[in-house]
Amino acid sequence: MALPKERSRLMKTMLLTSTLYYIVLLSAVNVHGFHSSLVCRRAAALQTNQQNIRQYMSATAEIVKTIPVNQQISSSLSDVPMGWECNEEAECVQIPACDEERCQTSLDVRIHNTWYDLSGWRKAHPAGPHWIDWYDGRDATEVMDAFHTAKGREMYKRLPKSTPANIQVLSRLNVPEDSSIQIAFRQLRDRLEADGWWNRDLKREATLLAIWFSLCVGAALTASTLPVVSIVLASLAFTNAGWLGHDYVHGVDAFSDKMRLFAAYAAGLGVTWWSDKHNKHHALTNEMGVDEDLATDPFLYQWAPDPKNDSPLRKIQHYTFWIPFSFLFALWRLDSIKVSVDAVEEKRPKAKHELYAIMAHYLVVLSALPIHVFVPAVLLSGFMSAMIVTLLE
């Protein structure tokens, strides 16, 4: 017959094993559902892009018809197609558009009512070429103003402008003109920035960081004697770190640049993953196939899907929402590790520093918190963050 202490130890082991089993199982199911949904939405987005391409080609053909045939022939014989190549300082030079493998096409993006050809800049873009690609044939003024430093907002003006022929084609693609509301908002933003509303309050930052640090210390000190209290304090620390990291990754000031890896050290959340996923949510909000924050089915549906893609879980999601909510941070942590490893393999800037920061997070946290405190704290912090976001939106 087992002694009371041995029985207690056995029960804790069984509980821990069961918890880890369901974490792995539900994470795998959720990730599979996420990627399946994302593939479907990207297919829809691709279909839309193909329609835009057909519009573009049709408009181009109409313009070509207006050019005399002899002028077309002479131009094709005498003119070598030229493209652009830019460095990280947005200094660009013209180069032949075609090499032995492919020909470079223009990549036209409108910023403050001026069209720029970013085909030569896309590879040099510090955040990756995919950001430039998403805005081909679109207006990116708000993204340029919100996501870039004062230096970046001046650099783009050095980039080559789109050709008159391309602008004529783009004018036929129904790209909306700047509305009076957009123009007024940009003027308001410039005035607020000039008046100092964007300046960082370092005393407040110190207070917020002190609160986070005190939660961490409290969780570590109570981990052995008061595990329930430790779980609550640790979950608050993880949630706090996530929101502070959210601010620092979005920030474009010098302080945010220095604190950029805070989320990786304090919450195990990767900056590269955050930038690729969450910044896209702010830049292309609620666009199906692009905004990955919408891909929460089959566990949570944000609208009634096509009947062939429906799930019985949708009918009971108002009872079961707390389950996927709780796994929010766990999935984000797994995605952060995967994306950070991929970023190192792709040799993205500062990817190794980010991966080392995530490794340091787990080394410190798992040294201070036993697993039966750490796992519930991650689940509770995910639930709290999801509830905060749901209530705010």
CSV table of N, CA and C in Angstrom, one decimal, residues 6 15 18 32 41-42 59 84 86 99 149 154 161-163 187 208-209 224 226 244 298 304 321 326 336 369 380:
chain,number,residue,atom,x,y,z
A,6,GLU,N,4.0,9.2,-1.2
A,6,GLU,CA,4.2,8.5,-2.5
A,6,GLU,C,3.0,8.6,-3.4
A,15,LEU,N,-1.1,13.7,-13.2
A,15,LEU,CA,-1.7,15.0,-13.6
A,15,LEU,C,-0.8,15.7,-14.6
A,18,SER,N,-0.9,13.9,-18.0
A,18,SER,CA,-2.1,14.1,-18.7
A,18,SER,C,-2.2,15.5,-19.3
A,32,HIS,N,-2.9,22.2,-37.1
A,32,HIS,CA,-3.4,21.6,-38.4
A,32,HIS,C,-4.6,22.4,-39.0
A,41,ARG,N,-7.6,30.2,-47.4
A,41,ARG,CA,-7.8,31.6,-47.5
A,41,ARG,C,-6.7,32.2,-48.5
A,42,ARG,N,-5.5,31.6,-48.5
A,42,ARG,CA,-4.5,32.1,-49.4
A,42,ARG,C,-4.9,31.8,-50.8
A,59,ALA,N,-5.6,46.3,-69.4
A,59,ALA,CA,-5.4,47.7,-69.4
A,59,ALA,C,-4.1,48.0,-70.2
A,84,TRP,N,15.7,48.2,-61.6
A,84,TRP,CA,16.4,48.9,-60.6
A,84,TRP,C,17.1,47.9,-59.6
A,86,CYS,N,18.7,48.4,-55.6
A,86,CYS,CA,18.8,49.4,-54.5
A,86,CYS,C,19.6,48.7,-53.3
A,99,ASP,N,18.2,39.1,-67.0
A,99,ASP,CA,19.5,38.4,-67.0
A,99,ASP,C,19.3,37.0,-67.6
A,149,THR,N,10.5,54.4,-38.9
A,149,THR,CA,11.2,55.5,-38.1
A,149,THR,C,11.2,56.8,-39.0
A,154,GLU,N,11.8,59.2,-44.6
A,154,GLU,CA,12.5,60.1,-45.5
A,154,GLU,C,13.2,59.3,-46.6
A,161,LYS,N,10.6,56.6,-59.0
A,161,LYS,CA,9.1,56.7,-59.2
A,161,LYS,C,8.7,55.8,-60.4
A,162,SER,N,7.5,55.4,-60.3
A,162,SER,CA,6.9,54.6,-61.4
A,162,SER,C,6.9,55.3,-62.7
A,163,THR,N,6.9,54.6,-63.8
A,163,THR,CA,6.9,55.2,-65.1
A,163,THR,C,5.5,55.8,-65.5
A,187,GLN,N,-2.9,64.4,-41.4
A,187,GLN,CA,-2.5,65.8,-40.8
A,187,GLN,C,-2.6,65.8,-39.3
A,208,LEU,N,6.3,50.3,-15.4
A,208,LEU,CA,5.8,49.1,-16.0
A,208,LEU,C,6.7,48.0,-15.9
A,209,LEU,N,8.0,48.2,-16.1
A,209,LEU,CA,9.0,47.2,-16.0
A,209,LEU,C,9.2,46.7,-14.6
A,224,SER,N,7.5,26.9,-4.7
A,224,SER,CA,7.6,25.7,-3.9
A,224,SER,C,6.6,25.7,-2.8
A,226,LEU,N,3.7,28.0,-2.2
A,226,LEU,CA,2.4,28.3,-2.6
A,226,LEU,C,2.2,28.3,-4.1
A,244,LEU,N,3.9,44.4,-23.0
A,244,LEU,CA,5.1,45.3,-23.1
A,244,LEU,C,5.9,45.0,-24.4
A,298,PRO,N,-10.8,25.3,-36.9
A,298,PRO,CA,-12.2,25.0,-36.6
A,298,PRO,C,-12.6,25.1,-35.2
A,304,ALA,N,-20.0,33.0,-40.2
A,304,ALA,CA,-20.6,31.7,-40.7
A,304,ALA,C,-19.8,31.3,-41.9
A,321,PHE,N,-15.0,28.1,-25.9
A,321,PHE,CA,-14.1,29.1,-26.3
A,321,PHE,C,-12.9,29.1,-25.3
A,326,SER,N,-7.1,29.4,-23.9
A,326,SER,CA,-6.1,29.0,-23.0
A,326,SER,C,-4.8,28.6,-23.7
A,336,SER,N,6.9,30.7,-32.3
A,336,SER,CA,8.1,31.6,-32.2
A,336,SER,C,9.4,30.8,-32.3
A,369,LEU,N,10.8,28.0,-12.0
A,369,LEU,CA,9.5,27.5,-11.8
A,369,LEU,C,9.4,26.0,-12.2
A,380,LEU,N,-3.0,29.9,-18.4
A,380,LEU,CA,-3.8,31.0,-17.8
A,380,LEU,C,-3.5,32.3,-18.4
